[in-house]
Amino acid sequence: MVRVTTPDHPPQPPPEGIAARAAPHRRAVLRSGGAFAAGAFVAGCSASGVAAHQVARARSSSAPPAAPAPRRFPDQPAEIAHGPRTRPQVALTFHGQGDPAIARAVLGEAEKGGARVTVLAVGSWLDEHPDLARRILDGGHDLGNHTLRHLDINAMSETEADAEIRGCAQRLRRLTGSIGSWFRPSRTARASPLVERLARGAGYPHVLSYDVDSLDFTSPGAPAVTRKITGEIRNGSVVSLHFGYADTVAALPAVLEELNRRGLRAVTTTELLS
């Protein structure tokens, strides 16, 4: 219960003349106050709308752009092993799987040496390390599909092989907005006619092979990796390398230095063929 108390000396009403003179003044104050409140409300709404627009624009501008989609190169075969032999360019391509720290180290060494590379990522690896998809693209590199689980795709049934290709493509699309620039079959240097056809059906006009195998996955030591690459590489070569091996990281500076000495630029596969 709320108890109301009456003051000992309640205020007396003002004389009638004073009250009459004060009324117009009070109405004017109320009108001006209402106008001020309305103006403040409109200004507040306007400011809120501008702020909301700015936030929405900032959010939309910060959204990462979609990755490049696969391209058809009319002068190239369905399975590409190398680029033009007439230009001093080569493509270093990496199987995207393994320790993410080594993957980042490989990318860092490549960028330090002014190289842009091509990464063919395994879908299950992207599941575990989804941030690496954007890291690769933000570095100016190509990103492609190396199947979902990195199994022997040429030995699979049509249904299984198709699921391997499309499974990785779906992950790439979810992470980057594209199925990736390239497809490379797993556990083989060349795709079977079936796998080639399935890749084309999934949206890849070409299968990406290579003409130089670094054999870095055998862990022969950095000097051996360097010798293997520099002994075979030439204009237009596509080199097969791997994330996940310390020898690869250690060999990259020497490889890039030798390429530079020969006047060969390491570019993405897309640039090599463009």
CSV table of C-alpha atoms in Angstrom, one decimal:
chain,number,residue,atom,x,y,z
A,1,MET,CA,0.0,0.0,0.0
A,2,VAL,CA,1.2,3.5,-0.8
A,3,ARG,CA,0.5,6.2,1.8
A,4,VAL,CA,-0.2,9.7,0.5
A,5,THR,CA,0.6,12.5,2.9
A,6,THR,CA,-0.6,16.0,2.5
A,7,PRO,CA,1.9,18.8,3.0
A,8,ASP,CA,1.4,20.9,6.1
A,9,HIS,CA,1.2,24.0,4.0
A,10,PRO,CA,-0.2,23.2,0.6
A,11,PRO,CA,0.8,25.7,-2.1
A,12,GLN,CA,-1.8,28.4,-2.8
A,13,PRO,CA,-3.0,29.0,-6.4
A,14,PRO,CA,-1.7,32.2,-8.0
A,15,PRO,CA,-4.0,35.1,-8.4
A,16,GLU,CA,-6.4,34.9,-11.3
A,17,GLY,CA,-4.7,37.6,-13.4
A,18,ILE,CA,-1.3,36.0,-13.2
A,19,ALA,CA,-2.6,32.5,-14.1
A,20,ALA,CA,-4.3,34.0,-17.2
A,21,ARG,CA,-1.1,35.8,-18.3
A,22,ALA,CA,1.0,32.6,-17.8
A,23,ALA,CA,-1.2,30.2,-19.8
A,24,PRO,CA,-0.2,31.5,-23.3
A,25,HIS,CA,3.4,31.3,-22.3
A,26,ARG,CA,3.0,27.7,-21.1
A,27,ARG,CA,1.3,26.8,-24.4
A,28,ALA,CA,4.2,28.4,-26.4
A,29,VAL,CA,6.8,26.5,-24.4
A,30,LEU,CA,4.9,23.2,-24.9
A,31,ARG,CA,4.6,23.9,-28.7
A,32,SER,CA,8.3,24.7,-29.0
A,33,GLY,CA,9.2,21.7,-26.8
A,34,GLY,CA,7.0,19.4,-29.0
A,35,ALA,CA,8.6,20.8,-32.1
A,36,PHE,CA,12.1,20.2,-30.7
A,37,ALA,CA,11.2,16.6,-29.7
A,38,ALA,CA,9.8,15.9,-33.2
A,39,GLY,CA,12.9,17.4,-34.8
A,40,ALA,CA,15.1,15.4,-32.5
A,41,PHE,CA,13.2,12.2,-33.4
A,42,VAL,CA,13.4,12.9,-37.1
A,43,ALA,CA,17.1,13.7,-36.8
A,44,GLY,CA,17.6,10.5,-34.7
A,45,CYS,CA,15.9,8.4,-37.3
A,46,SER,CA,17.9,10.0,-40.1
A,47,ALA,CA,21.1,9.4,-38.2
A,48,SER,CA,20.1,5.9,-37.4
A,49,GLY,CA,19.3,5.3,-41.1
A,50,VAL,CA,22.6,6.7,-42.2
A,51,ALA,CA,24.5,4.6,-39.6
A,52,ALA,CA,22.6,1.5,-40.6
A,53,HIS,CA,23.4,2.1,-44.2
A,54,GLN,CA,27.1,2.7,-43.4
A,55,VAL,CA,27.2,-0.5,-41.4
A,56,ALA,CA,25.5,-2.5,-44.2
A,57,ARG,CA,27.8,-1.0,-46.8
A,58,ALA,CA,30.9,-1.8,-44.7
A,59,ARG,CA,29.7,-5.3,-44.2
A,60,SER,CA,29.0,-5.8,-47.9
A,61,SER,CA,32.4,-4.3,-48.8
A,62,SER,CA,34.2,-6.6,-46.4
A,63,ALA,CA,32.7,-9.7,-47.8
A,64,PRO,CA,35.4,-11.7,-49.7
A,65,PRO,CA,35.0,-11.7,-53.4
A,66,ALA,CA,34.2,-15.0,-55.1
A,67,ALA,CA,37.1,-17.0,-56.3
A,68,PRO,CA,37.8,-17.4,-60.0
A,69,ALA,CA,35.8,-20.1,-61.7
A,70,PRO,CA,37.3,-22.7,-64.1
A,71,ARG,CA,38.1,-21.4,-67.6
A,72,ARG,CA,38.3,-23.2,-70.9
A,73,PHE,CA,41.4,-22.7,-72.9
A,74,PRO,CA,40.6,-23.5,-76.5
A,75,ASP,CA,44.2,-24.1,-77.5
A,76,GLN,CA,44.8,-26.6,-74.7
A,77,PRO,CA,43.9,-30.3,-74.5
A,78,ALA,CA,41.4,-31.8,-72.1
A,79,GLU,CA,44.3,-32.8,-69.8
A,80,ILE,CA,47.0,-30.2,-69.5
A,81,ALA,CA,50.6,-31.2,-68.6
A,82,HIS,CA,52.4,-28.0,-69.4
A,83,GLY,CA,51.9,-24.5,-70.8
A,84,PRO,CA,53.4,-22.7,-73.8
A,85,ARG,CA,57.1,-23.4,-74.3
A,86,THR,CA,57.6,-20.0,-75.9
A,87,ARG,CA,57.3,-17.9,-72.8
A,88,PRO,CA,59.7,-17.8,-69.8
A,89,GLN,CA,57.0,-18.8,-67.3
A,90,VAL,CA,56.4,-21.9,-65.1
A,91,ALA,CA,53.7,-23.1,-62.7
A,92,LEU,CA,54.5,-24.5,-59.3
A,93,THR,CA,51.5,-26.6,-58.2
A,94,PHE,CA,50.9,-27.9,-54.7
A,95,HIS,CA,48.8,-30.8,-53.5
A,96,GLY,CA,46.9,-29.1,-50.7
A,97,GLN,CA,47.0,-31.5,-47.7
A,98,GLY,CA,49.1,-31.9,-44.5
A,99,ASP,CA,50.2,-29.8,-41.6
A,100,PRO,CA,48.7,-26.3,-42.0
A,101,ALA,CA,51.8,-24.7,-40.4
A,102,ILE,CA,53.9,-26.1,-43.2
A,103,ALA,CA,51.3,-25.0,-45.8
A,104,ARG,CA,51.5,-21.4,-44.5
A,105,ALA,CA,55.3,-21.6,-44.5
A,106,VAL,CA,55.3,-22.7,-48.2
A,107,LEU,CA,53.0,-19.8,-49.1
A,108,GLY,CA,55.1,-17.4,-47.2
A,109,GLU,CA,58.3,-18.6,-48.9
A,110,ALA,CA,56.7,-18.4,-52.3
A,111,GLU,CA,55.4,-14.9,-51.7
A,112,LYS,CA,58.8,-13.8,-50.3
A,113,GLY,CA,60.4,-14.9,-53.6
A,114,GLY,CA,57.7,-13.1,-55.7
A,115,ALA,CA,56.1,-16.4,-56.9
A,116,ARG,CA,52.4,-17.1,-57.3
A,117,VAL,CA,51.4,-20.8,-57.2
A,118,THR,CA,48.5,-23.1,-57.7
A,119,VAL,CA,47.1,-25.1,-54.8
A,120,LEU,CA,44.9,-28.2,-55.5
A,121,ALA,CA,43.2,-28.7,-52.2
A,122,VAL,CA,41.8,-31.9,-50.7
A,123,GLY,CA,38.2,-31.5,-49.5
A,124,SER,CA,38.7,-33.2,-46.2
A,125,TRP,CA,41.7,-31.0,-45.5
A,126,LEU,CA,39.6,-27.9,-46.2
A,127,ASP,CA,37.0,-29.3,-43.7
A,128,GLU,CA,39.7,-29.3,-41.0
A,129,HIS,CA,41.4,-26.0,-42.1
A,130,PRO,CA,38.7,-23.9,-43.8
A,131,ASP,CA,40.6,-20.6,-43.3
A,132,LEU,CA,43.4,-21.8,-45.6
A,133,ALA,CA,41.1,-21.5,-48.7
A,134,ARG,CA,40.9,-17.7,-48.2
A,135,ARG,CA,44.6,-17.5,-47.2
A,136,ILE,CA,45.6,-19.0,-50.6
A,137,LEU,CA,43.3,-16.7,-52.6
A,138,ASP,CA,44.3,-13.6,-50.6
A,139,GLY,CA,47.9,-14.4,-51.5
A,140,GLY,CA,47.1,-14.1,-55.2
A,141,HIS,CA,47.3,-17.9,-55.9
A,142,ASP,CA,45.1,-20.3,-57.8
A,143,LEU,CA,42.9,-22.6,-55.8
A,144,GLY,CA,41.6,-25.9,-57.2
A,145,ASN,CA,40.1,-29.3,-56.5
A,146,HIS,CA,42.2,-32.4,-55.6
A,147,THR,CA,39.2,-34.6,-54.7
A,148,LEU,CA,37.4,-35.1,-51.4
A,149,ARG,CA,39.6,-37.7,-49.7
A,150,HIS,CA,42.7,-38.1,-51.9
A,151,LEU,CA,42.1,-41.7,-52.8
A,152,ASP,CA,43.0,-43.6,-56.0
A,153,ILE,CA,40.3,-42.0,-58.1
A,154,ASN,CA,41.2,-43.9,-61.3
A,155,ALA,CA,40.4,-47.2,-59.5
A,156,MET,CA,36.9,-46.1,-58.3
A,157,SER,CA,33.5,-46.8,-59.8
A,158,GLU,CA,31.8,-44.0,-61.7
A,159,THR,CA,29.5,-43.1,-58.7
A,160,GLU,CA,32.4,-43.1,-56.2
A,161,ALA,CA,34.7,-41.0,-58.5
A,162,ASP,CA,31.9,-38.5,-59.2
A,163,ALA,CA,31.3,-38.1,-55.4
A,164,GLU,CA,35.0,-37.4,-54.9
A,165,ILE,CA,35.1,-34.7,-57.5
A,166,ARG,CA,31.8,-33.0,-56.6
A,167,GLY,CA,32.4,-33.4,-52.8
A,168,CYS,CA,35.5,-31.2,-53.0
A,169,ALA,CA,33.8,-28.8,-55.4
A,170,GLN,CA,31.0,-28.3,-52.9
A,171,ARG,CA,33.4,-27.4,-50.1
A,172,LEU,CA,35.3,-25.0,-52.3
A,173,ARG,CA,32.0,-23.3,-53.4
A,174,ARG,CA,30.9,-23.0,-49.8
A,175,LEU,CA,34.2,-21.5,-48.7
A,176,THR,CA,35.0,-19.3,-51.7
A,177,GLY,CA,31.9,-19.0,-53.9
A,178,SER,CA,33.5,-21.0,-56.7
A,179,ILE,CA,34.3,-24.7,-57.4
A,180,GLY,CA,38.0,-23.6,-57.9
A,181,SER,CA,40.0,-22.9,-61.0
A,182,TRP,CA,41.3,-26.4,-61.6
A,183,PHE,CA,40.8,-30.1,-61.0
A,184,ARG,CA,43.6,-32.5,-60.5
A,185,PRO,CA,43.0,-36.3,-59.9
A,186,SER,CA,44.3,-37.9,-56.8
A,187,ARG,CA,47.0,-40.6,-56.6
A,188,THR,CA,47.8,-40.4,-60.2
A,189,ALA,CA,49.6,-38.2,-62.7
A,190,ARG,CA,47.0,-38.7,-65.4
A,191,ALA,CA,43.2,-39.1,-65.3
A,192,SER,CA,41.4,-42.0,-66.8
A,193,PRO,CA,38.9,-41.2,-69.6
A,194,LEU,CA,36.1,-41.7,-67.1
A,195,VAL,CA,37.5,-39.3,-64.5
A,196,GLU,CA,38.2,-36.8,-67.3
A,197,ARG,CA,34.6,-37.0,-68.3
A,198,LEU,CA,33.3,-36.7,-64.7
A,199,ALA,CA,35.4,-33.7,-64.1
A,200,ARG,CA,34.1,-32.0,-67.2
A,201,GLY,CA,30.5,-32.8,-66.0
A,202,ALA,CA,31.3,-31.2,-62.6
A,203,GLY,CA,32.3,-28.0,-64.3
A,204,TYR,CA,36.1,-28.4,-65.0
A,205,PRO,CA,36.9,-28.0,-68.7
A,206,HIS,CA,40.4,-29.3,-68.1
A,207,VAL,CA,42.3,-31.8,-65.9
A,208,LEU,CA,45.5,-30.4,-64.6
A,209,SER,CA,48.5,-32.7,-64.8
A,210,TYR,CA,52.3,-31.9,-64.8
A,211,ASP,CA,55.5,-32.5,-66.6
A,212,VAL,CA,57.9,-32.2,-63.6
A,213,ASP,CA,57.5,-34.3,-60.5
A,214,SER,CA,59.6,-33.0,-57.6
A,215,LEU,CA,59.2,-36.2,-55.6
A,216,ASP,CA,59.2,-34.1,-52.5
A,217,PHE,CA,56.6,-36.5,-50.9
A,218,THR,CA,59.4,-39.1,-50.6
A,219,SER,CA,61.3,-36.7,-48.2
A,220,PRO,CA,64.6,-37.0,-50.1
A,221,GLY,CA,66.0,-33.8,-48.5
A,222,ALA,CA,65.8,-30.2,-49.7
A,223,PRO,CA,68.9,-30.4,-52.0
A,224,ALA,CA,67.5,-33.4,-53.8
A,225,VAL,CA,64.1,-31.7,-54.3
A,226,THR,CA,65.9,-28.6,-55.7
A,227,ARG,CA,68.1,-30.7,-58.1
A,228,LYS,CA,65.1,-32.6,-59.4
A,229,ILE,CA,63.1,-29.5,-60.2
A,230,THR,CA,65.9,-27.3,-61.6
A,231,GLY,CA,67.2,-30.3,-63.6
A,232,GLU,CA,63.9,-30.7,-65.5
A,233,ILE,CA,62.1,-27.4,-65.5
A,234,ARG,CA,61.9,-25.3,-68.6
A,235,ASN,CA,59.6,-22.8,-70.3
A,236,GLY,CA,55.9,-23.7,-69.7
A,237,SER,CA,56.6,-26.5,-67.1
A,238,VAL,CA,54.0,-27.4,-64.5
A,239,VAL,CA,55.7,-28.8,-61.4
A,240,SER,CA,54.1,-31.1,-58.9
A,241,LEU,CA,54.9,-30.3,-55.3
A,242,HIS,CA,53.2,-30.9,-51.9
A,243,PHE,CA,52.2,-29.1,-48.8
A,244,GLY,CA,53.0,-31.0,-45.6
A,245,TYR,CA,56.7,-31.7,-46.2
A,246,ALA,CA,59.5,-29.8,-44.5
A,247,ASP,CA,61.9,-30.5,-47.5
A,248,THR,CA,59.6,-28.5,-49.8
A,249,VAL,CA,59.7,-25.4,-47.6
A,250,ALA,CA,63.5,-25.7,-47.3
A,251,ALA,CA,64.0,-26.2,-51.0
A,252,LEU,CA,61.8,-23.3,-52.2
A,253,PRO,CA,64.2,-20.4,-51.7
A,254,ALA,CA,66.9,-22.2,-53.8
A,255,VAL,CA,64.4,-23.2,-56.4
A,256,LEU,CA,63.1,-19.7,-56.8
A,257,GLU,CA,66.6,-18.2,-56.8
A,258,GLU,CA,67.6,-20.5,-59.7
A,259,LEU,CA,64.4,-19.7,-61.6
A,260,ASN,CA,65.1,-16.1,-61.2
A,261,ARG,CA,68.7,-16.6,-62.4
A,262,ARG,CA,67.4,-18.3,-65.6
A,263,GLY,CA,64.8,-15.6,-66.1
A,264,LEU,CA,61.8,-17.9,-65.4
A,265,ARG,CA,58.8,-16.5,-63.6
A,266,ALA,CA,56.7,-18.6,-61.3
A,267,VAL,CA,53.1,-17.8,-62.0
A,268,THR,CA,49.7,-19.3,-61.4
A,269,THR,CA,48.5,-21.9,-63.9
A,270,THR,CA,45.8,-19.6,-65.1
A,271,GLU,CA,48.4,-17.0,-65.9
A,272,LEU,CA,50.7,-19.6,-67.5
A,273,LEU,CA,48.0,-20.5,-70.0
A,274,SER,CA,46.5,-17.1,-70.6
